[in-house]
Tab-separated table of C-alpha atoms and ligand atoms in Angstrom:
chain	number	residue	atom	x	y	z
A	1	MET	CA	-0.137	0.154	0.353
A	2	SER	CA	1.462	3.523	-0.323
A	3	ASN	CA	3.054	5.347	1.842
A	4	ASP	CA	2.240	8.632	0.085
A	5	ARG	CA	1.305	11.545	1.258
A	6	SER	CA	0.064	14.994	0.556
A	7	VAL	CA	-1.394	18.909	1.784
A	8	HIS	CA	-3.356	21.022	-0.923
A	9	VAL	CA	-2.457	24.334	-0.287
A	10	ASP	CA	-6.232	26.376	0.003
A	11	LEU	CA	-4.919	29.179	-1.999
A	12	ALA	CA	-7.814	29.815	-4.913
A	13	ASP	CA	-5.703	30.022	-8.577
A	14	ARG	CA	-2.345	30.230	-6.754
A	15	GLY	CA	-2.994	27.077	-4.477
A	16	TYR	CA	-1.022	23.213	-5.176
A	17	ASP	CA	-0.581	20.469	-3.717
A	18	ILE	CA	2.402	19.479	-1.655
A	19	LEU	CA	3.399	15.640	-2.150
A	20	ILE	CA	5.224	13.905	0.890
A	21	GLY	CA	6.703	9.826	0.578
A	22	SER	CA	9.486	7.976	-0.182
A	23	GLY	CA	9.672	8.231	-3.259
A	24	VAL	CA	7.598	10.970	-4.712
A	25	LEU	CA	10.383	12.358	-7.074
A	26	SER	CA	8.388	10.364	-9.469
A	27	LYS	CA	5.548	12.012	-9.690
A	28	LEU	CA	7.112	14.612	-11.132
A	29	GLU	CA	6.082	13.245	-14.142
A	30	ALA	CA	3.044	14.084	-13.503
A	31	VAL	CA	2.903	17.765	-12.710
A	32	LEU	CA	5.306	17.763	-15.431
A	33	LYS	CA	2.191	17.055	-17.931
A	34	PRO	CA	-0.094	18.801	-18.443
A	35	MET	CA	2.547	21.309	-18.730
A	36	HIS	CA	4.425	19.514	-21.544
A	37	SER	CA	0.133	19.894	-23.414
A	38	LYS	CA	0.501	23.579	-21.907
A	39	GLY	CA	4.367	23.818	-24.982
A	40	ALA	CA	6.310	23.273	-22.254
A	41	ARG	CA	9.313	22.226	-24.436
A	42	ARG	CA	12.313	23.630	-21.776
A	43	ALA	CA	12.399	23.387	-17.726
A	44	PHE	CA	16.355	24.643	-15.737
A	45	VAL	CA	16.486	22.622	-13.399
A	46	LEU	CA	18.133	24.180	-9.875
A	47	VAL	CA	20.341	21.393	-7.704
A	48	ASP	CA	22.200	22.015	-4.994
A	49	SER	CA	25.676	20.231	-4.887
A	50	GLY	CA	24.674	17.904	-1.770
A	51	VAL	CA	22.389	16.491	-2.863
A	52	PRO	CA	22.865	12.757	-4.877
A	53	ASP	CA	23.371	12.994	-8.533
A	54	SER	CA	20.771	10.612	-7.537
A	55	PHE	CA	18.178	12.721	-7.302
A	56	ALA	CA	18.661	15.171	-10.646
A	57	ASP	CA	19.866	12.394	-13.052
A	58	GLN	CA	16.031	11.286	-12.626
A	59	ILE	CA	13.959	14.359	-12.998
A	60	THR	CA	15.953	14.674	-16.709
A	61	THR	CA	15.183	10.633	-17.717
A	62	ILE	CA	11.602	11.971	-16.252
A	63	THR	CA	12.495	15.230	-19.405
A	64	GLN	CA	13.799	13.568	-21.730
A	65	SER	CA	10.401	10.417	-21.320
A	66	LEU	CA	7.631	13.656	-21.968
A	67	GLY	CA	10.491	15.530	-25.159
A	68	ILE	CA	11.147	18.565	-22.508
A	69	ASP	CA	14.913	19.417	-22.897
A	70	SER	CA	16.087	20.414	-19.264
A	71	SER	CA	20.010	22.226	-18.626
A	72	LEU	CA	21.408	22.420	-15.231
A	73	ALA	CA	22.789	24.989	-12.698
A	74	THR	CA	24.692	23.037	-9.310
A	75	ILE	CA	25.330	25.375	-6.946
A	76	THR	CA	27.135	25.192	-3.226
A	77	PRO	CA	24.027	26.506	-0.985
A	78	THR	CA	25.780	29.314	1.886
A	79	GLU	CA	24.307	32.627	2.878
A	80	SER	CA	26.959	34.041	0.483
A	81	ILE	CA	26.282	32.874	-2.624
A	82	LYS	CA	22.264	33.995	-1.960
A	83	SER	CA	23.322	36.898	-3.320
A	84	ILE	CA	22.570	39.592	-6.476
A	85	GLN	CA	26.022	38.220	-8.401
A	86	THR	CA	24.383	34.000	-8.367
A	87	TYR	CA	21.012	35.555	-9.049
A	88	GLN	CA	22.253	37.476	-12.350
A	89	SER	CA	24.222	34.425	-13.345
A	90	LEU	CA	20.621	32.326	-13.087
A	91	LEU	CA	19.304	34.285	-15.110
A	92	GLU	CA	21.828	34.978	-17.699
A	93	HIS	CA	21.803	31.286	-18.139
A	94	ILE	CA	17.698	30.370	-17.667
A	95	ALA	CA	18.669	33.013	-20.565
A	96	SER	CA	20.572	31.565	-22.312
A	97	THR	CA	18.599	27.494	-22.901
A	98	GLY	CA	15.494	30.063	-24.874
A	99	HIS	CA	13.878	29.673	-21.176
A	100	SER	CA	10.199	30.445	-22.794
A	101	ARG	CA	6.760	31.871	-20.451
A	102	VAL	CA	5.725	28.716	-20.210
A	103	ASP	CA	8.692	26.666	-18.918
A	104	PRO	CA	9.368	24.869	-15.277
A	105	VAL	CA	11.707	26.037	-13.064
A	106	ILE	CA	12.689	23.400	-11.228
A	107	ALA	CA	14.172	24.183	-7.099
A	108	LEU	CA	16.190	20.564	-5.681
A	109	GLY	CA	17.585	21.170	-2.815
A	110	GLY	CA	16.999	23.637	0.355
A	111	GLY	CA	15.659	26.290	1.478
A	112	ILE	CA	18.946	29.043	-0.478
A	113	VAL	CA	17.943	27.050	-3.798
A	114	GLY	CA	14.473	26.859	-3.192
A	115	ASP	CA	14.480	30.527	-2.354
A	116	LEU	CA	17.393	31.059	-5.116
A	117	ALA	CA	15.126	29.140	-8.468
A	118	GLY	CA	11.893	30.981	-6.563
A	119	PHE	CA	13.188	34.015	-7.860
A	120	VAL	CA	14.532	33.644	-11.287
A	121	ALA	CA	11.758	31.996	-11.811
A	122	SER	CA	8.838	35.223	-10.033
A	123	SER	CA	11.155	37.252	-12.352
A	124	TYR	CA	12.180	36.024	-16.141
A	125	ARG	CA	9.836	37.664	-17.869
A	126	ARG	CA	8.198	38.710	-15.261
A	127	GLY	CA	7.117	35.773	-14.052
A	128	VAL	CA	7.527	31.437	-15.256
A	129	PRO	CA	6.303	28.357	-13.177
A	130	VAL	CA	8.658	26.392	-10.503
A	131	ILE	CA	8.254	23.152	-8.681
A	132	GLN	CA	9.783	23.201	-5.034
A	133	CYS	CA	11.371	19.751	-4.642
A	134	PRO	CA	13.012	20.182	-1.542
A	135	THR	CA	15.650	18.393	-0.166
A	136	THR	CA	16.418	18.717	3.999
A	137	LEU	CA	14.056	19.123	6.020
A	138	LEU	CA	13.627	22.909	7.045
A	139	SER	CA	12.712	23.551	3.228
A	140	MET	CA	10.011	20.216	3.032
A	141	VAL	CA	8.725	21.813	5.788
A	142	ASP	CA	8.876	25.231	6.129
A	143	ALA	CA	10.898	27.274	2.756
A	144	SER	CA	9.387	25.259	0.164
A	145	VAL	CA	6.092	25.955	1.337
A	146	GLY	CA	4.270	29.096	1.058
A	147	GLY	CA	5.772	31.194	-1.544
A	148	LYS	CA	8.708	33.371	-0.555
A	149	THR	CA	11.801	33.310	-2.405
A	150	GLY	CA	14.332	35.344	-2.512
A	151	PHE	CA	18.078	36.821	-1.912
A	152	ASN	CA	20.788	38.501	0.638
A	153	LEU	CA	21.694	41.412	0.143
A	154	ARG	CA	25.709	43.134	1.823
A	155	ILE	CA	24.905	46.258	2.439
A	156	THR	CA	27.762	48.461	3.644
A	157	ASN	CA	27.113	51.227	6.846
A	158	PRO	CA	27.547	54.679	7.334
A	159	ASP	CA	30.897	53.855	9.151
A	160	GLY	CA	32.254	51.388	6.859
A	161	SER	CA	31.076	48.228	8.615
A	162	GLU	CA	28.871	46.189	6.608
A	163	ASP	CA	25.712	43.537	6.781
A	164	LEU	CA	24.526	40.664	5.330
A	165	LEU	CA	21.265	41.726	5.095
A	166	LYS	CA	19.300	38.510	5.144
A	167	ASN	CA	16.781	37.863	2.369
A	168	LEU	CA	16.243	41.382	1.708
A	169	VAL	CA	14.682	41.555	-1.872
A	170	GLY	CA	11.937	39.180	-2.595
A	171	ALA	CA	8.763	38.151	-4.273
A	172	PHE	CA	6.298	36.044	-3.444
A	173	TRP	CA	5.597	33.607	-6.311
A	174	GLN	CA	3.896	30.197	-5.113
A	175	PRO	CA	4.964	27.368	-6.212
A	176	GLN	CA	3.039	24.556	-9.524
A	177	CYS	CA	3.659	22.238	-6.379
A	178	VAL	CA	5.875	20.754	-3.716
A	179	ILE	CA	7.201	16.923	-4.468
A	180	ALA	CA	8.742	16.443	-0.428
A	181	ASP	CA	10.299	12.765	-1.515
A	182	ILE	CA	12.140	11.336	2.426
A	183	ASN	CA	14.921	9.608	0.561
A	184	THR	CA	16.521	12.819	-0.261
A	185	LEU	CA	16.218	13.377	3.279
A	186	ASP	CA	18.704	10.181	3.788
A	187	SER	CA	21.642	12.219	2.613
A	188	LEU	CA	22.087	14.519	5.340
A	189	ASP	CA	24.055	14.930	8.083
A	190	LEU	CA	23.011	14.838	11.339
A	191	ARG	CA	22.550	18.735	11.662
A	192	GLN	CA	21.014	19.644	8.922
A	193	ARG	CA	18.130	17.330	10.131
A	194	ARG	CA	18.650	18.421	13.385
A	195	SER	CA	18.333	22.257	12.880
A	196	GLY	CA	15.186	20.692	10.461
A	197	LEU	CA	13.798	20.274	13.502
A	198	SER	CA	13.933	23.411	14.934
A	199	GLU	CA	11.092	24.392	12.433
A	200	CYS	CA	8.436	21.790	13.894
A	201	ILE	CA	9.537	22.775	17.826
A	202	LYS	CA	8.380	25.776	16.079
A	203	HIS	CA	5.606	24.960	14.817
A	204	GLY	CA	4.141	23.182	17.504
A	205	PHE	CA	4.953	26.024	19.974
A	206	ILE	CA	2.602	28.179	17.411
A	207	SER	CA	-0.048	25.611	17.092
A	208	ALA	CA	-2.616	25.616	19.273
A	209	GLY	CA	-3.151	29.430	17.550
A	210	VAL	CA	-3.614	28.511	14.777
A	211	GLY	CA	-5.715	24.974	14.998
A	212	HIS	CA	-3.500	22.629	15.161
A	213	GLU	CA	-3.711	21.565	18.628
A	214	GLY	CA	-2.615	17.877	19.026
A	215	LEU	CA	1.145	19.116	16.948
A	216	LEU	CA	2.785	19.700	20.340
A	217	ASP	CA	2.225	16.882	22.011
A	218	TRP	CA	2.573	14.857	18.738
A	219	MET	CA	6.159	16.108	18.553
A	220	ILE	CA	6.151	15.168	22.758
A	221	GLN	CA	4.632	11.627	21.950
A	222	HIS	CA	7.287	10.063	18.600
A	223	LEU	CA	10.034	13.025	20.085
A	224	ASP	CA	12.667	9.453	20.480
A	225	ALA	CA	11.416	8.110	16.946
A	226	ILE	CA	11.319	12.332	15.638
A	227	SER	CA	15.146	13.498	17.446
A	228	SER	CA	16.456	9.674	15.659
A	229	PHE	CA	15.177	10.751	12.422
A	230	ASP	CA	12.949	6.656	11.547
A	231	PRO	CA	11.626	7.237	7.824
A	232	ALA	CA	8.126	6.674	9.380
A	233	THR	CA	7.734	8.712	11.415
A	234	MET	CA	9.288	11.146	9.180
A	235	ALA	CA	6.790	11.373	6.453
A	236	GLU	CA	4.208	11.854	9.202
A	237	LEU	CA	6.380	14.692	10.666
A	238	VAL	CA	6.549	16.235	7.843
A	239	GLU	CA	2.588	15.976	6.582
A	240	ARG	CA	2.003	17.695	10.492
A	241	ASN	CA	3.889	20.523	9.563
A	242	VAL	CA	3.463	21.399	5.726
A	243	ALA	CA	-0.781	20.601	7.337
A	244	LEU	CA	-0.433	23.913	9.445
A	245	LYS	CA	2.166	26.558	7.364
A	246	ALA	CA	-0.880	25.564	4.631
A	247	SER	CA	-3.310	26.430	6.468
A	248	VAL	CA	-0.796	29.413	7.966
A	249	VAL	CA	-0.373	30.524	4.636
A	250	ALA	CA	-3.579	30.322	3.259
A	251	LEU	CA	-5.183	33.004	5.811
A	252	ASP	CA	-2.237	35.536	5.078
A	253	GLU	CA	-0.716	34.499	1.914
A	254	ARG	CA	1.339	38.015	1.350
A	255	GLU	CA	2.422	38.078	5.501
A	256	ASP	CA	-0.462	41.378	6.485
A	257	THR	CA	2.001	43.156	8.268
A	258	SER	CA	-0.838	44.964	9.823
A	259	LYS	CA	-1.630	41.407	11.562
A	260	LEU	CA	-0.127	41.268	13.550
A	261	GLY	CA	-0.664	37.932	13.615
A	262	GLY	CA	-1.081	35.136	10.977
A	263	ARG	CA	1.884	35.111	8.474
A	264	MET	CA	4.260	36.884	11.389
A	265	LEU	CA	3.318	33.814	13.910
A	266	LEU	CA	6.159	31.154	11.928
A	267	ASN	CA	9.066	33.619	13.258
A	268	PHE	CA	8.481	32.862	16.189
A	269	GLY	CA	12.597	32.480	17.766
A	270	HIS	CA	13.569	34.569	13.575
A	271	THR	CA	13.940	37.630	15.073
A	272	PHE	CA	16.196	37.084	17.755
A	273	GLY	CA	17.671	34.360	15.775
A	274	HIS	CA	18.213	36.470	12.496
A	275	ALA	CA	20.571	38.733	15.220
A	276	ILE	CA	22.546	36.129	15.702
A	277	GLU	CA	22.207	34.078	12.413
A	278	THR	CA	25.237	35.755	10.548
A	279	LEU	CA	27.409	36.834	13.298
A	280	GLU	CA	30.434	34.294	12.000
A	281	ASN	CA	32.301	32.958	14.953
A	282	LEU	CA	29.241	31.663	16.369
A	283	SER	CA	29.140	27.844	17.140
A	284	PRO	CA	26.473	25.299	18.919
A	285	ASP	CA	28.804	23.558	20.527
A	286	PRO	CA	31.409	25.933	22.741
A	287	SER	CA	33.378	23.323	23.343
A	288	ASN	CA	33.380	23.180	19.544
A	289	PRO	CA	34.546	26.188	17.525
A	290	SER	CA	34.739	24.829	14.683
A	291	LEU	CA	31.103	24.480	14.536
A	292	ALA	CA	30.783	28.171	14.115
A	293	PRO	CA	28.543	29.761	12.300
A	294	LEU	CA	25.361	28.472	13.315
A	295	HIS	CA	22.606	26.991	11.435
A	296	HIS	CA	19.742	28.555	11.019
A	297	GLY	CA	17.254	26.238	12.589
A	298	GLU	CA	19.669	26.418	15.875
A	299	ALA	CA	19.617	29.968	15.397
A	300	VAL	CA	16.194	29.382	15.696
A	301	ALA	CA	16.630	27.389	17.834
A	302	LEU	CA	18.858	29.904	20.719
A	303	GLY	CA	15.521	33.096	19.143
A	304	MET	CA	13.349	30.131	20.468
A	305	VAL	CA	14.468	30.470	24.463
A	306	ALA	CA	14.976	33.857	24.059
A	307	ALA	CA	11.830	34.759	22.891
A	308	CYS	CA	10.329	33.065	25.545
A	309	ARG	CA	13.001	34.699	28.668
A	310	ALA	CA	11.889	38.050	27.639
A	311	ALA	CA	8.309	37.584	27.159
A	312	GLU	CA	9.206	36.513	31.103
A	313	HIS	CA	10.940	39.652	31.771
A	314	ALA	CA	8.355	41.880	30.129
A	315	SER	CA	4.544	40.157	30.547
A	316	GLY	CA	5.262	37.314	32.802
A	317	LEU	CA	5.130	34.517	30.893
A	318	ASP	CA	5.134	30.765	33.019
A	319	PRO	CA	8.970	29.932	33.137
A	320	GLU	CA	7.574	26.726	32.015
A	321	ILE	CA	7.169	27.290	28.568
A	322	GLY	CA	10.907	27.899	28.233
A	323	ASN	CA	11.941	24.792	29.948
A	324	GLU	CA	9.721	22.248	28.536
A	325	LEU	CA	10.934	24.251	25.464
A	326	ILE	CA	14.495	23.773	26.586
A	327	SER	CA	14.150	20.310	27.187
A	328	ILE	CA	12.840	19.763	23.686
A	329	LEU	CA	14.903	20.895	22.259
A	330	LYS	CA	18.452	19.206	23.699
A	331	HIS	CA	16.306	16.478	22.905
A	332	ALA	CA	16.448	17.367	19.511
A	333	GLY	CA	20.061	18.609	20.174
A	334	LEU	CA	19.507	21.611	19.269
A	335	PRO	CA	21.011	24.321	21.232
A	336	VAL	CA	20.086	26.951	23.887
A	337	GLN	CA	22.938	28.487	25.019
A	338	VAL	CA	26.045	29.765	22.691
A	339	GLY	CA	29.619	32.066	24.090
A	340	GLY	CA	30.366	35.210	22.153
A	341	LEU	CA	27.478	37.072	21.896
A	342	PRO	CA	28.394	40.608	21.637
A	343	SER	CA	26.941	43.587	23.518
A	344	ASN	CA	23.244	43.658	24.101
A	345	GLN	CA	23.267	46.686	22.163
A	346	ASP	CA	24.983	45.453	19.689
A	347	LEU	CA	22.557	42.250	19.364
A	348	VAL	CA	19.243	44.472	19.083
A	349	GLU	CA	20.420	47.630	16.822
A	350	ARG	CA	20.425	43.931	14.529
A	351	MET	CA	17.332	43.290	15.882
A	352	SER	CA	16.273	46.042	14.087
A	353	HIS	CA	18.870	45.488	10.523
A	354	ASP	CA	15.607	42.464	10.548
A	355	LYS	CA	13.327	42.601	8.124
A	356	LYS	CA	10.041	42.646	10.231
A	357	ALA	CA	11.247	45.728	12.087
A	358	THR	CA	8.999	48.905	11.019
A	359	ALA	CA	10.849	52.070	11.107
A	360	ASN	CA	11.199	53.464	14.742
A	361	THR	CA	9.789	49.275	16.216
A	362	ILE	CA	10.949	45.632	16.521
A	363	ARG	CA	8.615	42.708	16.075
A	364	VAL	CA	9.110	39.925	18.037
A	365	VAL	CA	6.883	36.943	18.353
A	366	ILE	CA	6.861	35.437	22.437
A	367	PRO	CA	4.674	33.095	23.489
A	368	THR	CA	1.189	33.850	25.730
A	369	SER	CA	0.791	30.830	26.851
A	370	ARG	CA	1.885	26.814	25.583
A	371	GLY	CA	1.115	26.812	22.130
A	372	LYS	CA	-0.282	30.091	21.836
A	373	CYS	CA	1.510	33.296	20.091
A	374	ILE	CA	1.547	36.542	19.489
A	375	VAL	CA	3.438	39.622	17.433
A	376	VAL	CA	4.342	42.183	19.516
A	377	GLU	CA	5.902	45.915	18.599
A	378	ASP	CA	6.606	46.991	21.723
A	379	ALA	CA	8.910	44.641	23.854
A	380	PRO	CA	10.236	47.530	26.729
A	381	VAL	CA	14.484	47.044	25.113
A	382	GLU	CA	15.290	45.047	28.789
A	383	SER	CA	13.143	42.457	27.989
A	384	LEU	CA	15.583	41.858	24.519
A	385	GLU	CA	18.501	41.947	26.672
A	386	ALA	CA	16.684	39.526	29.025
A	387	GLY	CA	16.266	37.010	25.969
A	388	PHE	CA	20.306	37.745	24.849
A	389	ASP	CA	21.733	37.207	28.233
A	390	ALA	CA	19.080	34.083	29.392
A	391	ILE	CA	20.855	32.415	25.035
A	392	ARG	CA	24.799	33.493	26.016
A	393	ALA	CA	26.749	30.579	27.807
B	401	LIG	N1	9.155	30.459	6.952
B	401	LIG	C1	8.367	31.916	7.491
B	401	LIG	C2	7.170	31.956	6.188
B	401	LIG	O1	7.569	31.503	5.441
B	401	LIG	O2	5.895	32.870	6.170
C-alpha cells in the first residue's frame, strides 16, 4: 500500500499540492505532463551540490521521457552565495537556453536553492512556473511552502562596517507543486536534520493558536522517533508540519504587516535568531568553535529560547513554557545557549536590521501560553536584552 501523503495549499487559483513520501519524486512526471501539453519544452533545474546525483538524474530522465530539454545549474548553498551576483548569473543561464514563459524552473535542494530558483522564476519574463523539490527537512516543512523567494543583500553601513541582510530582496511566488521526497533526507548530516527539527518545534509552539492543537503533544509523544529520524515517523512529521504551514499561508498569503498575527507567527524565534545567525564566530557547541557559524535552525532554536525568556520579563510568561522548550530542544540535540555573543546593545541593533522591523519598532513573536504566540512591537529593550542574556553561555 502506498504511504504517500499530500496537503493542499488553498489559495484559489494559486493553490497547489504538496506531495510527501518515499520516492514521490517520480510524481514529477505527472506534474510536468499538463505543462508539456500547454507547450513547455524546456526546464531549468537548479540543484544543490549536496544532493546525490541520482535525484537530479531522475529529473533528467523524467523530462527527457516527456520531450522536455532540461538544463542544470548546480550551486553549493551558503548564505553568501544567495546573492545578487548568483541571481544574475542564473538569469543569464536561463535566458541563454531560450526558456519561454511556459517552461518551468525546478528547484532540487534546500532553502537557499528553493529561494533563489523561486526568485528567478518570479522575475524571469515577469514570471514562469516553479516546482519546488525540497531535499532538507527545513525546506520541506517551511521554506518550500508558501511562496517566499529571494536573496540576501550585503550592505556597507555609514561607519564602513558591512552587514549581510538576509532575504532583503524577494517576491511572493507560489510554486505549481511541492514534491517532498523523504528519501532525499538520507543524504543529510545530523546537524542539518536537527536544524530542520527546529522549525518543527517552532510550529509546535504556535500550533494551538492556529488551529493545530495536537501538534506539540504529538511531537512530544514521538520525540525519540523524531530525534532519531525514524523514516516512518518522518513522513508524518513533514505532513503534520506542512499542514500547519499550509493553513497559515492560506489565511495570510503575503504576511499582512497590519495584522500582527497570521504568517508573522511563523517568525517565532526568527527575529532574535536573525540577530545572531550572521555572526560568523558563533558555534552551537561551546567546546567546538570549529562548528561556527550557526545553522539557521540552530539560530532559531536559540531565538525561541530568547523569545520565551523575553516574554517572562515583559509580560510574566510562565517560565514552564521556556523550560519545556529547552527540554525539547536539548532532546533534539539543538543548542539552548551560545558563547561569544556581542553586547546586548549590538544584538538589539541587529534585531532592528531584520526585515520584520518597522521604522521605529522591533516586531517579535512571543509566547502567551502553551502552543500560543502573539506578535508584539512594543517589547521593552530590557526584555529583549533579558532574552539574549538567557542564551549567553
Ligand atoms: N518562514 C516563514 C514564512 O514562510 O512565512
